[in-house]
Tab-separated table of C-alpha atoms in Angstrom:
chain	number	residue	atom	x	y	z
A	3	UNK	CA	18.352	18.630	-22.727
A	4	UNK	CA	19.330	15.376	-21.050
A	5	UNK	CA	19.870	17.225	-17.766
A	6	UNK	CA	16.375	18.774	-17.994
A	7	UNK	CA	14.890	15.369	-18.778
A	8	UNK	CA	16.536	13.875	-15.668
A	9	UNK	CA	14.859	16.478	-13.484
A	10	UNK	CA	11.357	16.035	-14.923
A	11	UNK	CA	10.349	13.241	-12.575
A	12	UNK	CA	11.453	14.847	-9.257
A	13	UNK	CA	9.955	18.196	-10.291
A	14	UNK	CA	6.637	16.552	-11.161
A	15	UNK	CA	6.566	14.616	-7.887
A	16	UNK	CA	7.433	17.770	-5.940
A	17	UNK	CA	4.619	19.712	-7.635
A	18	UNK	CA	2.172	16.896	-6.864
A	19	UNK	CA	3.338	16.755	-3.243
A	20	UNK	CA	3.002	20.499	-2.674
A	21	UNK	CA	-0.407	20.510	-4.411
A	22	UNK	CA	-1.619	17.779	-2.046
A	23	UNK	CA	-0.447	19.800	0.967
A	24	UNK	CA	-2.165	22.969	-0.244
A	25	UNK	CA	-5.417	21.106	-0.889
A	26	UNK	CA	-5.358	19.271	2.452
A	27	UNK	CA	-3.953	21.977	4.734
A	28	UNK	CA	-7.342	22.345	6.470
A	29	UNK	CA	-7.652	18.611	7.225
A	30	UNK	CA	-7.322	18.097	10.960
A	31	UNK	CA	-5.889	15.264	13.001
A	32	UNK	CA	-8.166	12.301	12.397
A	33	UNK	CA	-8.868	8.917	13.913
A	34	UNK	CA	-5.772	7.345	15.576
A	35	UNK	CA	-3.672	10.308	14.498
A	36	UNK	CA	-5.268	12.419	17.238
A	37	UNK	CA	-3.293	10.213	19.637
A	38	UNK	CA	-0.226	9.312	17.516
A	39	UNK	CA	0.262	12.872	16.312
A	40	UNK	CA	-1.496	15.551	18.345
A	41	UNK	CA	-1.610	14.252	21.918
A	42	UNK	CA	1.803	12.599	22.010
A	43	UNK	CA	3.350	15.314	19.839
A	44	UNK	CA	2.052	18.094	22.099
A	45	UNK	CA	3.325	16.310	25.204
A	46	UNK	CA	6.826	15.890	23.766
A	47	UNK	CA	6.716	19.482	22.518
A	48	UNK	CA	6.156	20.628	26.113
A	49	UNK	CA	8.219	18.097	28.066
A	50	UNK	CA	11.116	17.366	25.711
A	51	UNK	CA	11.292	15.800	22.266
A	52	UNK	CA	13.090	12.667	23.448
A	53	UNK	CA	11.574	12.497	26.913
A	54	UNK	CA	9.587	9.420	25.880
A	55	UNK	CA	9.390	7.904	29.347
A	56	UNK	CA	7.357	10.913	30.509
A	57	UNK	CA	4.414	10.102	28.192
A	58	UNK	CA	1.495	9.615	30.628
A	59	UNK	CA	-0.370	6.333	30.734
A	60	UNK	CA	-3.639	7.782	29.442
A	61	UNK	CA	-2.054	8.698	26.085
A	62	UNK	CA	0.621	5.980	25.926
A	63	UNK	CA	-0.162	3.552	23.095
A	64	UNK	CA	3.065	1.603	23.449
A	65	UNK	CA	4.261	2.320	19.908
A	66	UNK	CA	7.506	4.174	19.226
A	67	UNK	CA	6.490	7.873	19.271
A	68	UNK	CA	8.077	8.471	15.863
A	69	UNK	CA	5.428	10.816	14.458
A	70	UNK	CA	4.924	12.612	17.767
A	71	UNK	CA	8.653	13.255	18.140
A	72	UNK	CA	8.943	14.394	14.525
A	73	UNK	CA	6.097	16.867	15.010
A	74	UNK	CA	7.545	18.095	18.308
A	75	UNK	CA	10.944	18.767	16.689
A	76	UNK	CA	9.353	20.736	13.856
A	77	UNK	CA	7.040	22.674	16.175
A	78	UNK	CA	10.069	23.700	18.262
A	79	UNK	CA	11.502	25.371	15.150
A	80	UNK	CA	8.432	26.709	13.327
A	81	UNK	CA	5.751	26.851	16.025
A	82	UNK	CA	2.867	24.504	16.734
A	83	UNK	CA	0.176	24.605	14.057
A	84	UNK	CA	-1.783	22.315	11.760
A	85	UNK	CA	-0.069	23.817	8.709
A	86	UNK	CA	3.376	22.939	10.070
A	87	UNK	CA	2.174	19.409	10.853
A	88	UNK	CA	1.136	18.973	7.217
A	89	UNK	CA	4.458	20.315	5.937
A	90	UNK	CA	6.207	17.667	8.034
A	91	UNK	CA	4.610	15.112	5.713
A	92	UNK	CA	6.032	16.693	2.531
A	93	UNK	CA	9.270	14.612	2.371
A	94	UNK	CA	7.292	11.413	2.873
A	95	UNK	CA	4.655	12.281	0.259
A	96	UNK	CA	7.438	13.061	-2.221
A	97	UNK	CA	9.396	9.991	-1.150
A	98	UNK	CA	6.339	7.761	-1.467
A	99	UNK	CA	5.733	8.955	-5.042
A	100	UNK	CA	9.383	8.272	-5.853
A	101	UNK	CA	9.387	4.792	-4.322
A	102	UNK	CA	6.074	3.853	-5.947
A	103	UNK	CA	7.433	4.851	-9.342
A	104	UNK	CA	10.595	2.879	-8.642
A	105	UNK	CA	8.458	-0.133	-7.680
A	106	UNK	CA	6.503	0.127	-10.941
A	107	UNK	CA	9.696	0.691	-12.922
A	108	UNK	CA	11.148	-2.632	-11.749
A	109	UNK	CA	8.301	-4.637	-13.290
A	110	UNK	CA	7.343	-2.476	-16.288
A	111	UNK	CA	9.817	-1.035	-18.789
A	112	UNK	CA	7.629	0.593	-21.476
A	113	UNK	CA	7.357	4.332	-20.754
A	114	UNK	CA	3.624	4.768	-21.477
A	115	UNK	CA	2.731	1.564	-19.633
A	116	UNK	CA	4.866	2.681	-16.723
A	117	UNK	CA	2.883	5.910	-16.358
A	118	UNK	CA	-0.430	4.059	-16.618
A	119	UNK	CA	0.645	1.533	-13.990
A	120	UNK	CA	1.834	4.293	-11.650
A	121	UNK	CA	-1.505	6.099	-11.912
A	122	UNK	CA	-3.471	2.914	-11.204
A	123	UNK	CA	-1.334	2.004	-8.191
A	124	UNK	CA	-1.332	5.547	-6.758
A	125	UNK	CA	-5.121	5.830	-7.202
A	126	UNK	CA	-5.845	3.438	-4.341
A	127	UNK	CA	-8.353	5.310	-2.101
A	128	UNK	CA	-6.727	4.184	1.143
A	129	UNK	CA	-3.337	5.446	-0.011
A	130	UNK	CA	-4.846	8.742	-1.197
A	131	UNK	CA	-6.363	9.292	2.227
A	132	UNK	CA	-2.955	8.899	3.864
A	133	UNK	CA	-1.597	11.589	1.532
A	134	UNK	CA	-4.012	14.182	2.949
A	135	UNK	CA	-3.711	13.186	6.621
A	136	UNK	CA	-0.929	13.776	9.126
A	137	UNK	CA	-0.206	10.145	9.986
A	138	UNK	CA	2.509	7.545	10.652
A	139	UNK	CA	1.106	5.203	7.974
A	140	UNK	CA	2.569	7.139	5.045
A	141	UNK	CA	5.923	7.377	6.812
A	142	UNK	CA	6.197	3.628	7.272
A	143	UNK	CA	4.938	2.999	3.729
A	144	UNK	CA	7.796	5.124	2.423
A	145	UNK	CA	10.349	3.122	4.395
A	146	UNK	CA	8.630	-0.142	3.403
A	147	UNK	CA	8.899	0.556	-0.322
A	148	UNK	CA	12.421	1.945	0.099
A	149	UNK	CA	13.415	-1.407	1.624
A	150	UNK	CA	11.383	-3.446	-0.890
A	151	UNK	CA	12.864	-1.675	-3.908
A	152	UNK	CA	16.319	-2.151	-2.416
A	153	UNK	CA	15.656	-5.876	-1.981
A	154	UNK	CA	14.576	-6.158	-5.615
A	155	UNK	CA	17.642	-4.228	-6.783
A	156	UNK	CA	20.154	-5.693	-4.283
A	157	UNK	CA	21.000	-2.338	-2.700
A	158	UNK	CA	22.538	-3.216	0.688
A	159	UNK	CA	22.732	0.308	2.154
A	160	UNK	CA	19.203	1.500	1.301
A	161	UNK	CA	17.747	-1.875	2.275
A	162	UNK	CA	19.335	-1.576	5.720
A	163	UNK	CA	18.228	2.049	6.151
A	164	UNK	CA	14.663	1.307	5.043
A	165	UNK	CA	14.295	-1.682	7.368
A	166	UNK	CA	15.895	0.108	10.333
A	167	UNK	CA	13.607	3.147	10.157
A	168	UNK	CA	10.544	1.052	9.305
A	169	UNK	CA	10.926	-0.791	12.608
A	170	UNK	CA	10.957	2.500	14.510
A	171	UNK	CA	7.710	4.012	13.206
A	172	UNK	CA	5.163	1.648	14.805
A	173	UNK	CA	4.887	-1.983	15.856
A	174	UNK	CA	3.154	-2.556	12.526
A	175	UNK	CA	6.339	-1.298	10.908
A	176	UNK	CA	8.181	-4.076	12.717
A	177	UNK	CA	5.634	-6.567	11.378
A	178	UNK	CA	6.159	-5.191	7.870
A	179	UNK	CA	9.892	-5.806	8.368
A	180	UNK	CA	8.996	-9.435	9.006
A	181	UNK	CA	6.985	-9.470	5.793
A	182	UNK	CA	9.939	-8.056	3.849
A	183	UNK	CA	12.217	-10.735	5.277
A	184	UNK	CA	9.799	-13.422	4.052
A	185	UNK	CA	9.517	-11.761	0.629
A	186	UNK	CA	13.304	-11.645	0.329
A	187	UNK	CA	13.604	-15.313	1.320
A	188	UNK	CA	10.795	-16.621	-0.908
A	189	UNK	CA	12.061	-14.701	-3.957
A	190	UNK	CA	15.497	-16.287	-3.505
A	191	UNK	CA	14.073	-19.799	-3.084
A	192	UNK	CA	11.171	-19.847	-5.558
A	193	UNK	CA	11.816	-17.075	-8.096
A	194	UNK	CA	15.591	-17.243	-8.412
A	195	UNK	CA	15.592	-20.995	-7.632
A	196	UNK	CA	18.611	-20.645	-5.373
A	197	UNK	CA	19.498	-22.679	-2.305
A	198	UNK	CA	18.478	-21.841	1.261
A	199	UNK	CA	22.067	-21.043	2.247
A	200	UNK	CA	22.348	-18.616	-0.686
A	201	UNK	CA	19.956	-16.339	1.166
A	202	UNK	CA	21.926	-16.354	4.410
A	203	UNK	CA	25.047	-14.719	3.051
A	204	UNK	CA	27.204	-12.582	5.314
A	205	UNK	CA	26.053	-9.422	3.534
A	206	UNK	CA	22.362	-10.262	3.773
A	207	UNK	CA	22.596	-11.326	7.420
A	208	UNK	CA	24.476	-8.133	8.245
A	209	UNK	CA	21.729	-6.008	6.636
A	210	UNK	CA	19.003	-7.621	8.731
A	211	UNK	CA	21.061	-7.651	11.921
A	212	UNK	CA	21.865	-3.940	11.615
A	213	UNK	CA	18.230	-3.169	10.772
A	214	UNK	CA	17.127	-5.136	13.830
A	215	UNK	CA	19.097	-2.979	16.272
A	216	UNK	CA	16.837	0.157	16.513
A	217	UNK	CA	13.598	-1.814	17.033
A	218	UNK	CA	15.286	-4.169	19.502
A	219	UNK	CA	16.713	-1.288	21.519
A	220	UNK	CA	13.295	0.366	21.667
A	221	UNK	CA	11.587	-2.842	22.851
A	222	UNK	CA	14.250	-3.429	25.525
A	223	UNK	CA	14.035	0.197	26.678
A	224	UNK	CA	10.246	-0.025	26.680
A	225	UNK	CA	10.156	-3.157	28.815
A	226	UNK	CA	12.678	-1.734	31.279
A	227	UNK	CA	11.016	1.676	31.674
A	228	UNK	CA	7.325	0.796	31.216
A	229	UNK	CA	7.058	-2.952	31.696
A	230	UNK	CA	4.594	-3.515	28.858
A	231	UNK	CA	4.481	-3.247	25.072
A	232	UNK	CA	1.011	-3.586	23.545
A	233	UNK	CA	-1.521	-4.653	26.207
A	234	UNK	CA	-2.357	-1.361	27.913
A	235	UNK	CA	-2.543	-1.781	31.728
A	236	UNK	CA	-5.820	0.175	31.807
A	237	UNK	CA	-7.223	-1.786	28.847
A	238	UNK	CA	-8.274	1.498	27.186
A	239	UNK	CA	-8.575	-0.300	23.847
A	240	UNK	CA	-9.987	-3.517	25.299
A	241	UNK	CA	-8.466	-6.977	25.602
A	242	UNK	CA	-7.339	-8.219	22.189
A	243	UNK	CA	-6.843	-11.817	23.316
A	244	UNK	CA	-9.806	-12.237	25.635
A	245	UNK	CA	-11.987	-15.208	24.628
A	246	UNK	CA	-14.299	-17.084	26.971
A	247	UNK	CA	-14.504	-20.346	25.035
A	248	UNK	CA	-13.112	-22.056	21.946
A	249	UNK	CA	-16.425	-21.534	20.155
A	250	UNK	CA	-16.195	-17.827	20.993
A	251	UNK	CA	-12.735	-17.715	19.384
A	252	UNK	CA	-13.867	-19.644	16.298
A	253	UNK	CA	-16.929	-17.425	15.858
A	254	UNK	CA	-14.737	-14.327	16.108
A	255	UNK	CA	-12.195	-15.901	13.710
A	256	UNK	CA	-14.908	-16.486	11.099
A	257	UNK	CA	-16.161	-12.942	11.498
A	258	UNK	CA	-12.614	-11.593	11.109
A	259	UNK	CA	-12.190	-13.511	7.835
A	260	UNK	CA	-15.278	-11.768	6.453
A	261	UNK	CA	-14.053	-8.374	7.679
A	262	UNK	CA	-10.622	-8.937	6.134
A	263	UNK	CA	-12.201	-9.912	2.823
A	264	UNK	CA	-14.317	-6.769	2.946
A	265	UNK	CA	-11.270	-4.590	3.668
A	266	UNK	CA	-9.333	-5.954	0.679
A	267	UNK	CA	-12.296	-5.393	-1.648
A	268	UNK	CA	-13.641	-2.161	-0.130
A	269	UNK	CA	-13.553	1.291	-1.744
A	270	UNK	CA	-13.582	0.024	-5.330
A	271	UNK	CA	-10.886	-2.627	-4.960
A	272	UNK	CA	-13.444	-5.379	-5.526
A	273	UNK	CA	-13.086	-5.133	-9.333
A	274	UNK	CA	-9.294	-5.471	-9.067
A	275	UNK	CA	-9.563	-8.549	-6.850
A	276	UNK	CA	-12.198	-10.196	-9.064
A	277	UNK	CA	-10.141	-9.383	-12.174
A	278	UNK	CA	-6.952	-10.872	-10.673
A	279	UNK	CA	-8.644	-14.067	-9.436
A	280	UNK	CA	-10.497	-14.556	-12.732
A	281	UNK	CA	-7.365	-13.939	-14.804
A	282	UNK	CA	-5.181	-16.264	-12.731
A	283	UNK	CA	-7.745	-18.986	-13.433
A	284	UNK	CA	-8.702	-18.223	-17.044
A	285	UNK	CA	-5.139	-17.518	-18.223
A	286	UNK	CA	-3.433	-20.040	-15.934
A	287	UNK	CA	-1.848	-21.934	-18.833
A	288	UNK	CA	-0.040	-18.889	-20.210
A	289	UNK	CA	0.961	-17.236	-16.934
A	290	UNK	CA	4.581	-18.288	-16.736
A	291	UNK	CA	6.548	-15.046	-16.385
A	292	UNK	CA	8.205	-14.546	-13.019
A	293	UNK	CA	6.813	-10.992	-12.682
A	294	UNK	CA	3.354	-12.396	-11.956
A	295	UNK	CA	4.663	-14.738	-9.303
A	296	UNK	CA	6.893	-12.102	-7.752
A	297	UNK	CA	4.055	-9.579	-7.431
A	298	UNK	CA	1.762	-12.246	-6.020
A	299	UNK	CA	4.400	-13.119	-3.423
A	300	UNK	CA	4.791	-9.449	-2.468
A	301	UNK	CA	1.009	-8.970	-2.285
A	302	UNK	CA	0.519	-11.936	0.045
A	303	UNK	CA	3.623	-11.766	2.229
A	304	UNK	CA	4.035	-8.001	2.730
A	305	UNK	CA	1.264	-7.859	5.335
A	306	UNK	CA	1.055	-11.565	6.237
A	307	UNK	CA	2.054	-11.010	9.875
A	308	UNK	CA	-0.488	-8.204	10.195
A	309	UNK	CA	-3.515	-10.004	8.745
A	310	UNK	CA	-2.615	-13.249	10.518
A	311	UNK	CA	-2.638	-11.383	13.824
A	312	UNK	CA	-5.809	-9.531	12.826
A	313	UNK	CA	-7.623	-12.821	12.247
A	314	UNK	CA	-6.981	-14.170	15.749
A	315	UNK	CA	-7.560	-11.093	17.929
A	316	UNK	CA	-10.874	-9.766	19.214
A	317	UNK	CA	-11.073	-6.643	17.045
A	318	UNK	CA	-9.672	-6.621	13.521
A	319	UNK	CA	-7.130	-4.077	12.335
A	320	UNK	CA	-8.037	-1.215	10.002
A	321	UNK	CA	-8.039	-0.956	6.217
A	322	UNK	CA	-4.882	1.138	6.131
A	323	UNK	CA	-2.769	-1.623	7.698
A	324	UNK	CA	-2.788	-3.510	4.371
A	325	UNK	CA	-1.901	-0.726	1.935
A	326	UNK	CA	1.333	-2.453	0.920
A	327	UNK	CA	-0.723	-5.431	-0.253
A	328	UNK	CA	-3.322	-3.235	-1.978
A	329	UNK	CA	-0.661	-1.451	-4.043
A	330	UNK	CA	1.069	-4.691	-5.027
A	331	UNK	CA	-2.261	-6.157	-6.113
A	332	UNK	CA	-2.986	-3.043	-8.202
A	333	UNK	CA	0.327	-3.421	-10.023
A	334	UNK	CA	-0.341	-7.139	-10.492
A	335	UNK	CA	-3.726	-6.273	-12.018
A	336	UNK	CA	-2.058	-3.857	-14.435
A	337	UNK	CA	0.491	-6.461	-15.524
A	338	UNK	CA	-2.297	-8.998	-16.088
A	339	UNK	CA	-4.208	-6.550	-18.297
A	340	UNK	CA	-1.609	-7.201	-21.006
A	341	UNK	CA	-3.027	-10.703	-21.443
A	342	UNK	CA	-6.267	-9.301	-22.889
A	343	UNK	CA	-7.250	-7.704	-26.172
A	344	UNK	CA	-9.271	-4.768	-24.794
A	345	UNK	CA	-6.525	-3.426	-22.554
A	346	UNK	CA	-7.648	0.211	-22.467
A	347	UNK	CA	-11.241	-0.671	-21.620
A	348	UNK	CA	-10.198	-2.912	-18.725
A	349	UNK	CA	-7.748	-0.302	-17.452
A	350	UNK	CA	-10.352	2.475	-17.479
A	351	UNK	CA	-12.796	0.188	-15.672
A	352	UNK	CA	-10.339	-0.672	-12.894
A	353	UNK	CA	-9.152	2.933	-12.495
A	354	UNK	CA	-12.736	4.246	-12.430
A	355	UNK	CA	-13.628	1.697	-9.763
A	356	UNK	CA	-10.825	2.974	-7.505
A	357	UNK	CA	-11.677	6.647	-8.062
A	358	UNK	CA	-15.384	6.085	-7.406
A	359	UNK	CA	-14.436	4.160	-4.273
A	360	UNK	CA	-13.738	7.514	-2.601
A	361	UNK	CA	-17.460	8.357	-2.787
A	362	UNK	CA	-18.672	5.219	-0.980
A	363	UNK	CA	-20.529	6.108	2.214
A	364	UNK	CA	-22.304	3.364	4.126
A	365	UNK	CA	-25.302	3.700	6.400
A	366	UNK	CA	-24.773	5.071	9.898
A	367	UNK	CA	-25.105	1.620	11.455
A	368	UNK	CA	-22.307	0.150	9.285
A	369	UNK	CA	-18.778	0.784	10.605
A	370	UNK	CA	-16.684	2.403	7.884
A	371	UNK	CA	-12.941	2.947	7.559
A	372	UNK	CA	-13.257	6.707	7.458
A	373	UNK	CA	-9.511	7.320	7.364
A	374	UNK	CA	-9.156	4.902	4.438
A	375	UNK	CA	-10.687	6.870	1.566
A	376	UNK	CA	-11.220	10.509	0.635
A	377	UNK	CA	-14.894	10.329	1.601
A	378	UNK	CA	-14.125	12.234	4.822
A	379	UNK	CA	-12.895	15.410	3.068
A	380	UNK	CA	-16.195	17.374	3.251
A	381	UNK	CA	-16.317	16.728	7.010
A	382	UNK	CA	-13.620	19.250	7.830
A	383	UNK	CA	-15.319	22.371	6.495
A	384	UNK	CA	-18.655	21.166	7.863
A	385	UNK	CA	-17.059	20.730	11.284
A	386	UNK	CA	-15.735	24.291	11.262
A	387	UNK	CA	-19.176	25.616	10.264
A	388	UNK	CA	-20.836	23.625	13.032
A	389	UNK	CA	-18.425	24.939	15.682
A	390	UNK	CA	-18.974	28.520	14.456
A	391	UNK	CA	-22.727	27.964	14.676
A	392	UNK	CA	-22.343	26.735	18.256
A	393	UNK	CA	-20.281	29.779	19.220
A	394	UNK	CA	-22.752	32.175	17.562
A	395	UNK	CA	-25.733	30.568	19.298
A	396	UNK	CA	-24.011	30.229	22.675
A	397	UNK	CA	-24.090	26.432	22.736
A	398	UNK	CA	-21.286	25.525	25.178
A	399	UNK	CA	-18.804	23.046	23.745
A	400	UNK	CA	-17.790	21.961	27.249
A	401	UNK	CA	-21.358	20.752	27.833
A	402	UNK	CA	-21.737	19.118	24.414
A	403	UNK	CA	-21.105	15.420	23.874
A	404	UNK	CA	-19.417	13.983	20.831
A	405	UNK	CA	-17.789	10.749	19.721
A	406	UNK	CA	-14.379	9.400	18.793
A	407	UNK	CA	-12.316	10.958	17.311
A	408	UNK	CA	-14.020	14.295	18.076
A	409	UNK	CA	-14.623	13.805	21.809
A	410	UNK	CA	-11.445	15.635	22.717
A	411	UNK	CA	-9.962	19.112	22.888
A	412	UNK	CA	-10.436	21.119	19.707
A	413	UNK	CA	-6.679	21.728	19.813
A	414	UNK	CA	-6.065	17.976	19.477
A	415	UNK	CA	-7.790	18.108	16.088
A	416	UNK	CA	-7.079	21.590	14.727
A	417	UNK	CA	-3.824	22.382	16.593
A	418	UNK	CA	-5.105	25.928	17.096
A	419	UNK	CA	-4.599	26.244	20.876
A	420	UNK	CA	-8.368	26.068	21.508
A	421	UNK	CA	-8.488	24.118	24.776
A	422	UNK	CA	-12.263	23.690	24.804
A	423	UNK	CA	-13.208	20.037	24.788
A	424	UNK	CA	-16.212	17.978	23.748
A	425	UNK	CA	-17.414	15.416	26.244
A	426	UNK	CA	-17.575	11.704	25.673
A	427	UNK	CA	-21.190	10.709	25.026
A	428	UNK	CA	-23.115	9.205	27.945
A	429	UNK	CA	-26.699	10.013	26.951
A	430	UNK	CA	-27.200	12.562	29.747
A	431	UNK	CA	-25.812	15.626	27.960
A	432	UNK	CA	-28.184	18.352	26.738
A	433	UNK	CA	-26.327	18.782	23.441
A	434	UNK	CA	-24.653	16.349	21.055
A	435	UNK	CA	-22.265	17.003	18.163
A	436	UNK	CA	-22.819	14.066	15.789
A	437	UNK	CA	-21.457	13.145	12.371
A	438	UNK	CA	-21.857	10.023	10.289
A	439	UNK	CA	-18.041	9.826	10.102
A	440	UNK	CA	-18.112	8.595	13.709
A	441	UNK	CA	-18.705	4.856	13.961
A	442	UNK	CA	-21.351	4.534	16.661
A	443	UNK	CA	-22.704	1.432	18.315
A	444	UNK	CA	-26.327	0.466	17.637
A	445	UNK	CA	-27.119	1.348	21.240
A	446	UNK	CA	-25.741	4.889	20.912
A	447	UNK	CA	-27.613	5.441	17.633
A	448	UNK	CA	-30.839	4.294	19.252
A	449	UNK	CA	-30.387	6.732	22.140
A	450	UNK	CA	-29.788	9.584	19.696
A	451	UNK	CA	-32.860	8.685	17.635
A	452	UNK	CA	-35.172	8.423	20.627
A	453	UNK	CA	-33.849	11.018	23.084
A	454	UNK	CA	-32.524	13.812	20.875
A	455	UNK	CA	-33.744	15.999	18.043
A	456	UNK	CA	-31.723	17.849	15.401
A	457	UNK	CA	-31.480	21.616	15.856
A	458	UNK	CA	-29.055	22.240	12.980
A	459	UNK	CA	-27.720	20.051	10.193
A	460	UNK	CA	-24.765	20.526	7.842
A	461	UNK	CA	-24.471	18.310	4.743
A	462	UNK	CA	-22.213	17.808	1.739
A	463	UNK	CA	-21.589	14.752	-0.466
A	464	UNK	CA	-23.347	12.310	1.884
A	465	UNK	CA	-21.341	13.597	4.862
A	466	UNK	CA	-23.446	15.011	7.690
A	467	UNK	CA	-22.897	16.866	10.916
A	468	UNK	CA	-25.914	17.222	13.160
A	469	UNK	CA	-26.181	19.354	16.273
A	470	UNK	CA	-28.699	17.712	18.569
A	471	UNK	CA	-30.544	18.735	21.695
A	472	UNK	CA	-32.003	16.457	24.308
A	473	UNK	CA	-35.779	16.121	24.079
A	474	UNK	CA	-37.417	17.377	27.270
A	475	UNK	CA	-40.621	15.884	28.641
A	476	UNK	CA	-42.478	19.015	27.692
A	477	UNK	CA	-41.233	18.860	24.102
A	478	UNK	CA	-41.941	15.158	23.811
A	479	UNK	CA	-45.624	15.803	24.640
């Protein structure tokens, strides 16, 4: 009986992981994952899994091609398909469940409370979206929490492994390594009340030095072979540090603060943030346990290098970059619930807020983090219906404009070997494939509203796909 009981947790997590894959198997490559996964993965699949220097400039994002190489390896064995790409994520979905539970288990010991805390933390909409997408974010989150749990439990080997692999997934993974270093240091100094030199033991230094090797080797190799790291020579993604004047920088800085605040409170997280801030003030005299302080430290420092950078560059980073902080805040909120009388009512309110956050859809003119909640799920079946309609009515895809992330080969999204490609929108095309999951500029929306009319619309749960045709002079009369 004890043996069966020991296997309950892994079996449950495995069932959940497989269920997620079966539900999301139709979800295509989305947003940045078109580049990180499909384009780079397909290139390495053709040219050689570890032939990284051959990645052409037009698809080179500078990051370690961890996901692309992983997909290429798997496609070599099982064949290139969207289904195989999703199965690649299975170990990381399972591993993320395991590490999240381990994270919760460190702070909460009561069995029922532990389950409730795990559900609240795992219900974050931005995390849920990563579970259904083929993406590098979930991979680095797994390694992040593997390293974090090892820091909390003083596990030298797993801490080193987690940090080493985390630094190889993306540059953001390297920044998360920096956050973990700060968490480790601050916990030693302010939670354990130890001396500065107690942190820099031979064992601890060795862990970080070993973990530093893979990322350092990649950066050195990158500079030698390519000559650049982040700033793309063709400025495909713009100039992150380009400011004309100090006032321009300060104006952008203020805007970025507002955007960052929105990202931390978006998709139902606003109730959690308000609850935490209110509780830390109202119950400040009785909050003395180190668990509160430790979780607050993890929440703030885990992504500190990422949001600090995001505040000072031209365009802010996406919602998903701060998932480590979101999950730590959710666990902090659960721990703080214990300070109140109506615990169940507060819990249900916070959990409901997160679940309902997946149904938030803003107006077309408001840029939304579409890869950061489950709101995008209806889009995939609608997209397939729209493409079938185009084929049936002889509307040529090659002459139809669309928008990021759909203005690419169909194969880059569906991995189905369909080489037909949508054009990037210029306003001159006769047909347009539009969806409200594409974040368009006000100028592009105005052109669509004035120069095009809808010939077919597909809708479900506030998600729309509209096939448009250019208004001719004769029609406009």
